[in-house]
mmCIF file of C-alpha atoms in Angstrom:
data_model
loop_
_atom_site.group_PDB
_atom_site.id
_atom_site.type_symbol
_atom_site.label_atom_id
_atom_site.label_comp_id
_atom_site.label_asym_id
_atom_site.label_seq_id
_atom_site.Cartn_x
_atom_site.Cartn_y
_atom_site.Cartn_z
ATOM 1 C CA MET A 515 0.014 -0.052 -0.171
ATOM 2 C CA GLY A 516 2.797 2.551 0.564
ATOM 3 C CA MET A 517 4.188 1.691 -2.767
ATOM 4 C CA THR A 518 0.798 2.594 -4.079
ATOM 5 C CA SER A 519 0.665 5.318 -2.106
ATOM 6 C CA SER A 520 4.305 6.971 -3.043
ATOM 7 C CA ALA A 521 3.513 6.446 -6.564
ATOM 8 C CA TYR A 522 0.113 8.957 -6.649
ATOM 9 C CA HIS A 523 0.337 12.127 -9.317
ATOM 10 C CA PHE A 524 -2.376 14.255 -10.122
ATOM 11 C CA GLU A 525 -1.706 14.669 -13.543
ATOM 12 C CA ARG A 526 -5.191 15.700 -15.205
ATOM 13 C CA TYR A 527 -4.222 18.922 -16.079
ATOM 14 C CA PHE A 528 -1.074 18.489 -18.366
ATOM 15 C CA THR A 529 -1.208 19.018 -22.368
ATOM 16 C CA GLU A 530 1.730 16.816 -22.365
ATOM 17 C CA ALA A 531 2.988 13.274 -22.210
ATOM 18 C CA SER A 532 4.555 13.539 -18.079
ATOM 19 C CA SER A 533 7.819 13.263 -16.907
ATOM 20 C CA ASN A 534 6.707 11.123 -14.068
ATOM 21 C CA GLU A 535 6.796 7.615 -15.334
ATOM 22 C CA ALA A 536 9.044 5.271 -14.938
ATOM 23 C CA SER A 537 9.837 1.553 -15.974
ATOM 24 C CA VAL A 538 9.778 -0.641 -12.500
ATOM 25 C CA GLN A 539 10.012 -4.188 -12.136
ATOM 26 C CA ILE A 540 8.816 -5.435 -9.464
ATOM 27 C CA VAL A 541 10.319 -8.992 -8.008
ATOM 28 C CA VAL A 542 8.147 -10.893 -5.336
ATOM 29 C CA VAL A 543 9.600 -13.770 -4.218
ATOM 30 C CA SER A 544 6.969 -16.310 -2.662
ATOM 31 C CA ASP A 545 4.497 -19.453 -3.441
ATOM 32 C CA LYS A 546 0.971 -18.102 -2.724
ATOM 33 C CA VAL A 547 0.793 -14.879 -4.296
ATOM 34 C CA ASP A 548 -2.526 -14.156 -5.544
ATOM 35 C CA ALA A 549 -3.423 -10.749 -7.124
ATOM 36 C CA SER A 550 -7.217 -11.560 -6.191
ATOM 37 C CA HIS A 551 -6.729 -12.434 -3.217
ATOM 38 C CA PRO A 552 -9.173 -10.947 -0.549
ATOM 39 C CA ALA A 553 -6.709 -8.435 1.404
ATOM 40 C CA MET A 554 -5.502 -7.492 -2.014
ATOM 41 C CA ALA A 555 -8.661 -6.358 -3.018
ATOM 42 C CA ASP A 556 -9.311 -4.834 0.468
ATOM 43 C CA ARG A 557 -6.528 -2.764 0.172
ATOM 44 C CA ALA A 558 -6.647 -1.616 -3.585
ATOM 45 C CA ALA A 559 -10.347 -0.543 -2.153
ATOM 46 C CA LEU A 560 -8.908 1.498 0.729
ATOM 47 C CA MET A 561 -6.474 2.882 -1.509
ATOM 48 C CA ALA A 562 -8.791 3.763 -3.777
ATOM 49 C CA GLY A 563 -10.551 5.777 -0.735
ATOM 50 C CA VAL A 564 -7.279 8.186 -0.538
ATOM 51 C CA GLU A 565 -6.888 8.311 -4.174
ATOM 52 C CA MET A 566 -10.048 9.885 -4.755
ATOM 53 C CA ALA A 567 -9.399 12.055 -1.689
ATOM 54 C CA ARG A 568 -6.155 13.651 -3.151
ATOM 55 C CA ASP A 569 -7.967 14.145 -6.188
ATOM 56 C CA LEU A 570 -10.546 15.919 -4.837
ATOM 57 C CA ALA A 571 -8.328 18.146 -3.062
ATOM 58 C CA PHE A 572 -5.952 18.945 -6.147
ATOM 59 C CA GLU A 573 -8.936 20.126 -8.206
ATOM 60 C CA PRO A 574 -8.478 23.465 -9.114
ATOM 61 C CA ALA A 575 -11.596 25.729 -7.596
ATOM 62 C CA ASN A 576 -13.021 26.571 -11.028
ATOM 63 C CA LYS A 577 -13.013 22.698 -11.746
ATOM 64 C CA LEU A 578 -14.206 21.585 -8.564
ATOM 65 C CA TYR A 579 -17.226 24.034 -7.024
ATOM 66 C CA PRO A 580 -20.118 22.116 -5.154
ATOM 67 C CA ALA A 581 -22.703 21.342 -7.641
ATOM 68 C CA GLU A 582 -19.542 19.506 -9.416
ATOM 69 C CA PHE A 583 -18.148 17.742 -6.208
ATOM 70 C CA ALA A 584 -21.731 16.385 -5.318
ATOM 71 C CA GLU A 585 -21.906 15.219 -8.685
ATOM 72 C CA ARG A 586 -18.534 13.052 -8.368
ATOM 73 C CA CYS A 587 -20.450 11.716 -5.314
ATOM 74 C CA GLU A 588 -23.650 10.439 -6.976
ATOM 75 C CA GLY A 589 -21.028 8.436 -8.868
ATOM 76 C CA LEU A 590 -20.182 6.427 -5.694
ATOM 77 C CA ALA A 591 -23.886 4.474 -6.269
ATOM 78 C CA GLU A 592 -21.961 2.373 -8.126
ATOM 79 C CA LEU A 593 -20.727 0.566 -5.270
ATOM 80 C CA GLY A 594 -23.522 -0.026 -3.423
ATOM 81 C CA LEU A 595 -23.984 3.636 -1.266
ATOM 82 C CA GLU A 596 -27.709 5.569 -0.898
ATOM 83 C CA VAL A 597 -26.372 9.133 -2.665
ATOM 84 C CA THR A 598 -28.728 12.505 -1.545
ATOM 85 C CA VAL A 599 -27.837 15.643 -2.612
ATOM 86 C CA LEU A 600 -29.807 18.814 -1.522
ATOM 87 C CA ASP A 601 -29.491 22.022 -3.323
ATOM 88 C CA ASP A 602 -29.972 25.266 -1.960
ATOM 89 C CA ALA A 603 -34.082 25.248 -1.927
ATOM 90 C CA ALA A 604 -34.290 22.245 -0.505
ATOM 91 C CA MET A 605 -31.990 23.672 2.505
ATOM 92 C CA ALA A 606 -33.376 26.296 2.640
ATOM 93 C CA GLU A 607 -36.740 24.494 3.308
ATOM 94 C CA LEU A 608 -34.705 23.065 6.464
ATOM 95 C CA GLY A 609 -33.865 26.191 8.224
ATOM 96 C CA MET A 610 -30.252 25.954 6.847
ATOM 97 C CA HIS A 611 -29.142 29.556 7.148
ATOM 98 C CA ALA A 612 -25.607 29.483 8.840
ATOM 99 C CA LEU A 613 -24.633 26.979 5.513
ATOM 100 C CA LEU A 614 -26.631 29.316 3.482
ATOM 101 C CA GLY A 615 -24.969 32.328 4.752
ATOM 102 C CA VAL A 616 -21.345 31.080 3.824
ATOM 103 C CA GLY A 617 -21.951 30.373 -0.021
ATOM 104 C CA GLN A 618 -24.384 33.229 -0.552
ATOM 105 C CA GLY A 619 -21.819 35.659 -1.877
ATOM 106 C CA SER A 620 -21.182 33.051 -4.352
ATOM 107 C CA ALA A 621 -22.052 32.597 -8.573
ATOM 108 C CA ARG A 622 -22.081 28.498 -7.057
ATOM 109 C CA GLU A 623 -24.857 27.751 -5.514
ATOM 110 C CA SER A 624 -24.213 25.442 -2.447
ATOM 111 C CA ARG A 625 -25.022 21.774 -1.491
ATOM 112 C CA MET A 626 -25.734 19.227 0.675
ATOM 113 C CA VAL A 627 -24.460 15.624 0.215
ATOM 114 C CA VAL A 628 -25.295 12.411 2.323
ATOM 115 C CA MET A 629 -23.605 9.257 1.103
ATOM 116 C CA ASN A 630 -25.789 6.272 3.453
ATOM 117 C CA TRP A 631 -23.608 2.880 3.812
ATOM 118 C CA ARG A 632 -25.949 -0.010 5.025
ATOM 119 C CA GLY A 633 -23.484 -2.699 5.812
ATOM 120 C CA GLY A 634 -24.490 -3.556 9.344
ATOM 121 C CA GLY A 635 -28.002 -5.006 10.755
ATOM 122 C CA ASN A 636 -30.307 -2.600 12.649
ATOM 123 C CA GLU A 637 -28.204 -0.450 14.589
ATOM 124 C CA ALA A 638 -27.730 3.062 14.369
ATOM 125 C CA PRO A 639 -24.957 4.180 12.047
ATOM 126 C CA VAL A 640 -22.060 5.899 12.799
ATOM 127 C CA ALA A 641 -21.681 9.260 11.003
ATOM 128 C CA LEU A 642 -19.151 11.023 9.621
ATOM 129 C CA VAL A 643 -19.345 14.761 8.512
ATOM 130 C CA GLY A 644 -16.726 16.741 6.652
ATOM 131 C CA LYS A 645 -16.729 20.848 6.138
ATOM 132 C CA GLY A 646 -16.321 21.273 2.565
ATOM 133 C CA VAL A 647 -15.090 24.793 1.508
ATOM 134 C CA THR A 648 -13.985 24.794 -2.490
ATOM 135 C CA PHE A 649 -12.494 27.811 -1.959
ATOM 136 C CA ASP A 650 -12.252 29.899 0.820
ATOM 137 C CA SER A 651 -11.280 33.726 -0.161
ATOM 138 C CA GLY A 652 -12.097 34.804 2.661
ATOM 139 C CA GLY A 653 -15.619 36.742 1.821
ATOM 140 C CA ILE A 654 -15.854 39.959 2.869
ATOM 141 C CA SER A 655 -12.643 39.294 5.201
ATOM 142 C CA LEU A 656 -10.640 38.937 2.825
ATOM 143 C CA LYS A 657 -7.846 36.963 3.107
ATOM 144 C CA PRO A 658 -4.232 38.459 1.788
ATOM 145 C CA GLY A 659 -3.736 37.846 -1.821
ATOM 146 C CA LYS A 660 -0.572 35.548 -0.745
ATOM 147 C CA GLY A 661 -0.737 32.079 -0.545
ATOM 148 C CA MET A 662 -4.685 32.219 -1.529
ATOM 149 C CA GLU A 663 -4.359 29.382 -4.278
ATOM 150 C CA ASP A 664 -3.864 27.070 -1.697
ATOM 151 C CA MET A 665 -7.399 27.575 -0.421
ATOM 152 C CA LYS A 666 -8.804 25.570 -2.667
ATOM 153 C CA TRP A 667 -8.297 22.696 -0.464
ATOM 154 C CA ASP A 668 -10.608 23.878 1.844
ATOM 155 C CA MET A 669 -12.342 21.390 1.488
ATOM 156 C CA GLY A 670 -10.379 18.781 3.220
ATOM 157 C CA GLY A 671 -12.480 17.372 5.134
ATOM 158 C CA ALA A 672 -15.529 16.805 2.401
ATOM 159 C CA GLY A 673 -12.614 14.937 0.668
ATOM 160 C CA ALA A 674 -11.391 12.891 3.590
ATOM 161 C CA VAL A 675 -15.065 11.978 4.338
ATOM 162 C CA THR A 676 -16.088 11.189 0.432
ATOM 163 C CA GLY A 677 -12.552 8.975 -0.146
ATOM 164 C CA ALA A 678 -13.334 7.233 3.274
ATOM 165 C CA MET A 679 -16.775 6.261 2.113
ATOM 166 C CA LYS A 680 -15.809 5.131 -1.648
ATOM 167 C CA ALA A 681 -12.938 3.139 0.548
ATOM 168 C CA ILE A 682 -15.414 1.806 3.057
ATOM 169 C CA ALA A 683 -18.421 0.703 0.175
ATOM 170 C CA GLY A 684 -15.702 -0.861 -2.179
ATOM 171 C CA ARG A 685 -14.107 -3.008 0.686
ATOM 172 C CA GLY A 686 -17.961 -3.901 1.456
ATOM 173 C CA LEU A 687 -17.706 -3.395 5.493
ATOM 174 C CA LYS A 688 -20.715 -4.483 8.136
ATOM 175 C CA HIS A 689 -21.263 -1.601 9.907
ATOM 176 C CA ASN A 690 -24.238 1.040 9.019
ATOM 177 C CA VAL A 691 -22.121 4.155 8.165
ATOM 178 C CA VAL A 692 -23.454 7.594 6.673
ATOM 179 C CA GLY A 693 -20.969 10.372 5.505
ATOM 180 C CA LEU A 694 -22.311 13.784 5.136
ATOM 181 C CA ILE A 695 -20.234 16.929 3.965
ATOM 182 C CA GLY A 696 -21.440 20.398 3.588
ATOM 183 C CA LEU A 697 -20.424 22.004 0.158
ATOM 184 C CA VAL A 698 -20.145 26.356 -0.185
ATOM 185 C CA GLU A 699 -17.766 28.364 -1.879
ATOM 186 C CA ASN A 700 -16.775 31.851 0.333
ATOM 187 C CA MET A 701 -16.943 35.319 -2.120
ATOM 188 C CA PRO A 702 -17.370 38.502 -1.218
ATOM 189 C CA ASP A 703 -19.592 39.657 -3.297
ATOM 190 C CA GLY A 704 -22.524 42.458 -2.791
ATOM 191 C CA ASN A 705 -24.849 40.100 -1.550
ATOM 192 C CA ALA A 706 -22.143 38.504 0.589
ATOM 193 C CA GLN A 707 -22.766 37.950 4.417
ATOM 194 C CA ARG A 708 -21.346 40.611 6.254
ATOM 195 C CA PRO A 709 -19.533 40.716 9.472
ATOM 196 C CA SER A 710 -22.517 41.808 12.368
ATOM 197 C CA ASP A 711 -25.347 39.558 10.383
ATOM 198 C CA VAL A 712 -27.104 37.454 12.599
ATOM 199 C CA VAL A 713 -28.283 34.124 11.108
ATOM 200 C CA THR A 714 -30.882 31.327 12.474
ATOM 201 C CA SER A 715 -29.264 27.768 12.199
ATOM 202 C CA MET A 716 -31.197 24.898 11.297
ATOM 203 C CA SER A 717 -31.158 24.009 14.938
ATOM 204 C CA GLY A 718 -33.140 27.447 15.858
ATOM 205 C CA LYS A 719 -30.085 28.930 17.493
ATOM 206 C CA THR A 720 -29.214 32.460 16.524
ATOM 207 C CA ILE A 721 -25.368 33.313 15.133
ATOM 208 C CA GLU A 722 -23.778 36.496 15.104
ATOM 209 C CA ILE A 723 -21.222 37.019 12.501
ATOM 210 C CA ILE A 724 -17.852 38.459 13.846
ATOM 211 C CA ASN A 725 -15.345 37.338 10.683
ATOM 212 C CA THR A 726 -17.061 35.920 7.058
ATOM 213 C CA ASP A 727 -13.234 34.080 7.237
ATOM 214 C CA ALA A 728 -14.775 32.012 9.991
ATOM 215 C CA GLU A 729 -17.063 30.101 7.663
ATOM 216 C CA GLY A 730 -16.644 26.427 8.167
ATOM 217 C CA ARG A 731 -17.666 26.550 11.637
ATOM 218 C CA LEU A 732 -20.922 27.577 10.119
ATOM 219 C CA VAL A 733 -21.173 25.311 7.472
ATOM 220 C CA LEU A 734 -20.856 22.185 10.205
ATOM 221 C CA ALA A 735 -23.181 23.865 12.626
ATOM 222 C CA ASP A 736 -26.242 22.896 10.153
ATOM 223 C CA VAL A 737 -24.905 19.589 9.024
ATOM 224 C CA LEU A 738 -23.951 18.162 12.368
ATOM 225 C CA HIS A 739 -27.381 19.367 13.521
ATOM 226 C CA TYR A 740 -29.368 17.789 10.526
ATOM 227 C CA CYS A 741 -27.113 14.806 11.125
ATOM 228 C CA GLU A 742 -28.050 13.769 14.925
ATOM 229 C CA SER A 743 -31.221 14.463 13.952
ATOM 230 C CA LYS A 744 -32.457 12.919 10.719
ATOM 231 C CA PHE A 745 -29.586 9.654 11.395
ATOM 232 C CA LYS A 746 -29.457 9.180 15.503
ATOM 233 C CA PRO A 747 -26.140 7.902 15.080
ATOM 234 C CA GLN A 748 -24.194 6.006 17.653
ATOM 235 C CA ALA A 749 -21.747 8.478 17.165
ATOM 236 C CA ILE A 750 -20.332 11.556 15.034
ATOM 237 C CA VAL A 751 -17.036 12.065 13.680
ATOM 238 C CA ASP A 752 -16.813 15.483 11.601
ATOM 239 C CA LEU A 753 -13.295 16.559 9.791
ATOM 240 C CA ALA A 754 -12.518 19.708 8.983
ATOM 241 C CA THR A 755 -9.569 22.304 7.762
ATOM 242 C CA LEU A 756 -11.056 24.923 10.270
ATOM 243 C CA THR A 757 -8.397 27.078 12.042
ATOM 244 C CA GLY A 758 -5.101 28.198 11.838
ATOM 245 C CA ALA A 759 -4.157 27.601 15.219
ATOM 246 C CA MET A 760 -4.295 24.401 15.077
ATOM 247 C CA ILE A 761 -1.577 24.456 13.115
ATOM 248 C CA VAL A 762 0.473 27.183 15.538
ATOM 249 C CA ALA A 763 -0.136 24.883 18.057
ATOM 250 C CA LEU A 764 0.384 21.199 16.876
ATOM 251 C CA GLY A 765 2.712 22.126 13.817
ATOM 252 C CA LYS A 766 1.999 19.739 10.778
ATOM 253 C CA GLU A 767 2.536 16.396 12.745
ATOM 254 C CA TYR A 768 -1.071 15.789 14.462
ATOM 255 C CA ALA A 769 -4.537 16.178 13.756
ATOM 256 C CA GLY A 770 -6.153 18.111 16.874
ATOM 257 C CA MET A 771 -8.866 16.417 18.748
ATOM 258 C CA PHE A 772 -11.853 17.385 20.387
ATOM 259 C CA SER A 773 -13.918 14.850 21.951
ATOM 260 C CA ASN A 774 -16.974 14.694 24.314
ATOM 261 C CA SER A 775 -16.330 10.987 24.823
ATOM 262 C CA ASP A 776 -13.759 9.470 25.920
ATOM 263 C CA GLY A 777 -13.826 6.070 24.484
ATOM 264 C CA LEU A 778 -14.101 7.319 21.025
ATOM 265 C CA SER A 779 -11.328 9.510 21.426
ATOM 266 C CA ASP A 780 -9.621 6.283 22.606
ATOM 267 C CA GLN A 781 -10.473 4.541 19.467
ATOM 268 C CA LEU A 782 -9.973 7.571 17.309
ATOM 269 C CA SER A 783 -6.494 7.720 18.842
ATOM 270 C CA ALA A 784 -5.944 3.845 18.204
ATOM 271 C CA ALA A 785 -6.487 4.509 14.916
ATOM 272 C CA GLY A 786 -4.558 7.012 14.090
ATOM 273 C CA THR A 787 -1.700 5.397 15.993
ATOM 274 C CA ALA A 788 -1.797 2.089 13.619
ATOM 275 C CA THR A 789 -2.422 3.737 10.600
ATOM 276 C CA VAL A 790 0.535 6.858 10.634
ATOM 277 C CA GLU A 791 -2.534 9.395 10.655
ATOM 278 C CA PRO A 792 -2.149 10.538 13.910
ATOM 279 C CA VAL A 793 -4.198 12.826 16.772
ATOM 280 C CA TRP A 794 -3.668 14.328 19.342
ATOM 281 C CA ARG A 795 -6.716 15.017 21.832
ATOM 282 C CA MET A 796 -7.291 18.947 22.685
ATOM 283 C CA PRO A 797 -9.226 20.154 25.752
ATOM 284 C CA LEU A 798 -12.774 21.814 25.749
ATOM 285 C CA GLY A 799 -14.702 23.467 28.373
ATOM 286 C CA LYS A 800 -16.756 26.174 30.199
ATOM 287 C CA ALA A 801 -13.762 28.605 30.242
ATOM 288 C CA TYR A 802 -13.529 28.688 26.295
ATOM 289 C CA HIS A 803 -17.824 28.744 26.408
ATOM 290 C CA GLN A 804 -17.917 31.533 27.624
ATOM 291 C CA GLN A 805 -15.563 33.442 24.833
ATOM 292 C CA LEU A 806 -18.778 33.003 22.306
ATOM 293 C CA LYS A 807 -21.242 34.776 24.457
ATOM 294 C CA SER A 808 -22.699 37.171 22.089
ATOM 295 C CA HIS A 809 -24.698 40.325 23.147
ATOM 296 C CA ILE A 810 -27.477 40.238 20.327
ATOM 297 C CA ALA A 811 -27.765 36.649 19.535
ATOM 298 C CA ASP A 812 -27.372 33.306 21.235
ATOM 299 C CA VAL A 813 -23.771 32.806 20.264
ATOM 300 C CA LYS A 814 -21.274 34.154 18.180
ATOM 301 C CA HIS A 815 -18.989 32.173 16.165
ATOM 302 C CA ILE A 816 -15.530 33.460 16.946
ATOM 303 C CA GLY A 817 -14.347 33.333 20.382
ATOM 304 C CA GLY A 818 -11.284 35.992 21.039
ATOM 305 C CA PRO A 819 -7.433 35.595 19.927
ATOM 306 C CA ALA A 820 -6.529 33.023 22.167
ATOM 307 C CA GLY A 821 -7.045 29.149 21.959
ATOM 308 C CA GLY A 822 -9.195 29.743 18.514
ATOM 309 C CA SER A 823 -8.981 26.117 17.384
ATOM 310 C CA ILE A 824 -10.697 25.199 21.045
ATOM 311 C CA THR A 825 -12.864 27.981 20.795
ATOM 312 C CA ALA A 826 -13.999 26.482 17.132
ATOM 313 C CA ALA A 827 -14.623 23.234 18.655
ATOM 314 C CA CYS A 828 -16.501 24.753 21.715
ATOM 315 C CA PHE A 829 -18.622 26.391 18.572
ATOM 316 C CA LEU A 830 -18.854 23.058 16.929
ATOM 317 C CA GLU A 831 -20.154 21.372 20.115
ATOM 318 C CA ARG A 832 -23.247 23.835 20.907
ATOM 319 C CA PHE A 833 -24.814 21.846 17.823
ATOM 320 C CA VAL A 834 -24.400 18.536 19.449
ATOM 321 C CA ASN A 835 -26.562 17.406 22.045
ATOM 322 C CA ASP A 836 -26.632 13.901 23.648
ATOM 323 C CA THR A 837 -24.598 12.008 20.727
ATOM 324 C CA PRO A 838 -20.854 10.759 21.262
ATOM 325 C CA TRP A 839 -19.010 12.725 19.109
ATOM 326 C CA ALA A 840 -15.514 13.729 18.076
ATOM 327 C CA HIS A 841 -14.273 17.068 15.803
ATOM 328 C CA LEU A 842 -10.792 16.466 14.376
ATOM 329 C CA ASP A 843 -9.447 19.842 12.690
ATOM 330 C CA ILE A 844 -6.659 18.686 9.634
ATOM 331 C CA ALA A 845 -5.787 21.931 9.079
ATOM 332 C CA GLY A 846 -2.315 20.823 9.245
ATOM 333 C CA LYS A 847 -2.791 17.437 7.514
ATOM 334 C CA ALA A 848 -4.568 18.011 4.973
ATOM 335 C CA TRP A 849 -1.974 18.826 2.936
ATOM 336 C CA SER A 850 1.701 18.701 2.544
ATOM 337 C CA ASP A 851 4.270 21.425 1.326
ATOM 338 C CA LYS A 852 6.555 18.793 0.939
ATOM 339 C CA SER A 853 6.889 14.956 -0.748
ATOM 340 C CA THR A 854 7.780 12.162 1.266
ATOM 341 C CA ALA A 855 7.926 8.728 1.350
ATOM 342 C CA THR A 856 4.249 7.742 1.595
ATOM 343 C CA VAL A 857 2.597 11.218 1.154
ATOM 344 C CA PRO A 858 2.650 13.480 -2.184
ATOM 345 C CA LYS A 859 3.251 17.255 -1.961
ATOM 346 C CA GLY A 860 0.044 18.876 -2.104
ATOM 347 C CA GLY A 861 -3.237 16.970 -0.754
ATOM 348 C CA THR A 862 -2.195 14.233 1.434
ATOM 349 C CA GLY A 863 -6.258 12.044 1.674
ATOM 350 C CA TYR A 864 -5.202 12.303 5.456
ATOM 351 C CA GLY A 865 -7.970 10.859 7.326
ATOM 352 C CA VAL A 866 -9.409 8.156 4.902
ATOM 353 C CA ARG A 867 -7.539 5.219 6.169
ATOM 354 C CA LEU A 868 -7.877 6.505 10.175
ATOM 355 C CA LEU A 869 -11.549 6.553 9.491
ATOM 356 C CA ASN A 870 -11.592 2.908 8.092
ATOM 357 C CA LYS A 871 -9.867 2.068 10.835
ATOM 358 C CA LEU A 872 -12.302 3.109 13.339
ATOM 359 C CA ILE A 873 -15.147 1.531 11.238
ATOM 360 C CA ASP A 874 -13.058 -1.646 11.189
ATOM 361 C CA ASP A 875 -12.055 -1.852 14.780
ATOM 362 C CA TRP A 876 -15.894 0.326 16.061
ATOM 363 C CA GLN A 877 -16.912 -0.487 19.424
ATOM 364 C CA PRO A 878 -20.264 1.622 20.920
ATOM 365 C CA VAL A 879 -19.620 4.336 22.868
ATOM 366 C CA LYS A 880 -21.022 6.742 24.812
ATOM 367 C CA LEU A 881 -21.114 10.527 26.305
ATOM 368 C CA ASP A 882 -19.016 11.231 29.147
ATOM 369 C CA HIS A 883 -18.433 14.899 29.047
ATOM 370 C CA PRO A 884 -21.910 17.124 28.775
ATOM 371 C CA ARG A 885 -21.466 20.561 27.583
ATOM 372 C CA GLU A 886 -20.639 22.866 29.877
ATOM 373 C CA SER A 887 -21.982 25.893 28.148
#
């Protein structure tokens, strides 16, 4: 699998033959080699999921916008996934105005995609939720121009969930799993969301907008609420390239993990270690929630300058009620500035193997730490 991973190249937009192709002869000494062996097929399906996540990350934003992303997800129905796509009108009817507010400055409509895998019995599914900002300009709170081209990868959480669901279906795992992704483009425009706006989320909570470049948590707020109320999952894991503060705290060695469940946290840590996609648990708590108090709405969506990744996670926690939940801030892991022996420069596909290992070894969990807001 490592050899397949290191051989990955994204070459869709080259007009001339690739110079990356090489003639390699592989000699395997064994009396029991069978390419059709179930273990080989399983690894191939897993790598297909990783490669899909990487492909999605590499795509430029003029090619991969919310509707196109959703269409690619619909193609996974051939693997047995039940795929449902909600457009702007459907989400507006549900009251998903936190998500829709992020995308209202873009000429591209937003989408939410649900990918349902019914591989188990009658048990509630494990839910995987991903942030999919296909391009993040910052909106009215515009980002600096330098480095903005990298903001095409702000859909890394959605890419990881999509790749994970492709692998789960391709491997035929005997568990019920549902993947949900919120897809938006965050752009400045005369109709764009403004700092000081107040939006009503699907949960009914009102949110004061402070900075339109803190958009991903608004997307996740509605998707998390929809997920919990619609599917009543036994646990939820969300993934998002959510905060630069996470990179400041942990660098690019770990994803930050926040959870209300010790059992879920332990399983994610074990899965991360086993797949070399490590996570590091971070705190939640009342003191951080206090930073989110608003004078004009139920909550404001960012806190003060300190502990930004923690207050972002606390904001998300307000949109999960009684379900064991974990948030993975993968800002430092979804994209790599350099190639390694197994990871290309660019989109890493981080999270696909971790989530598959989590489902492989899944054990029921409980909520250990009720919200202290």
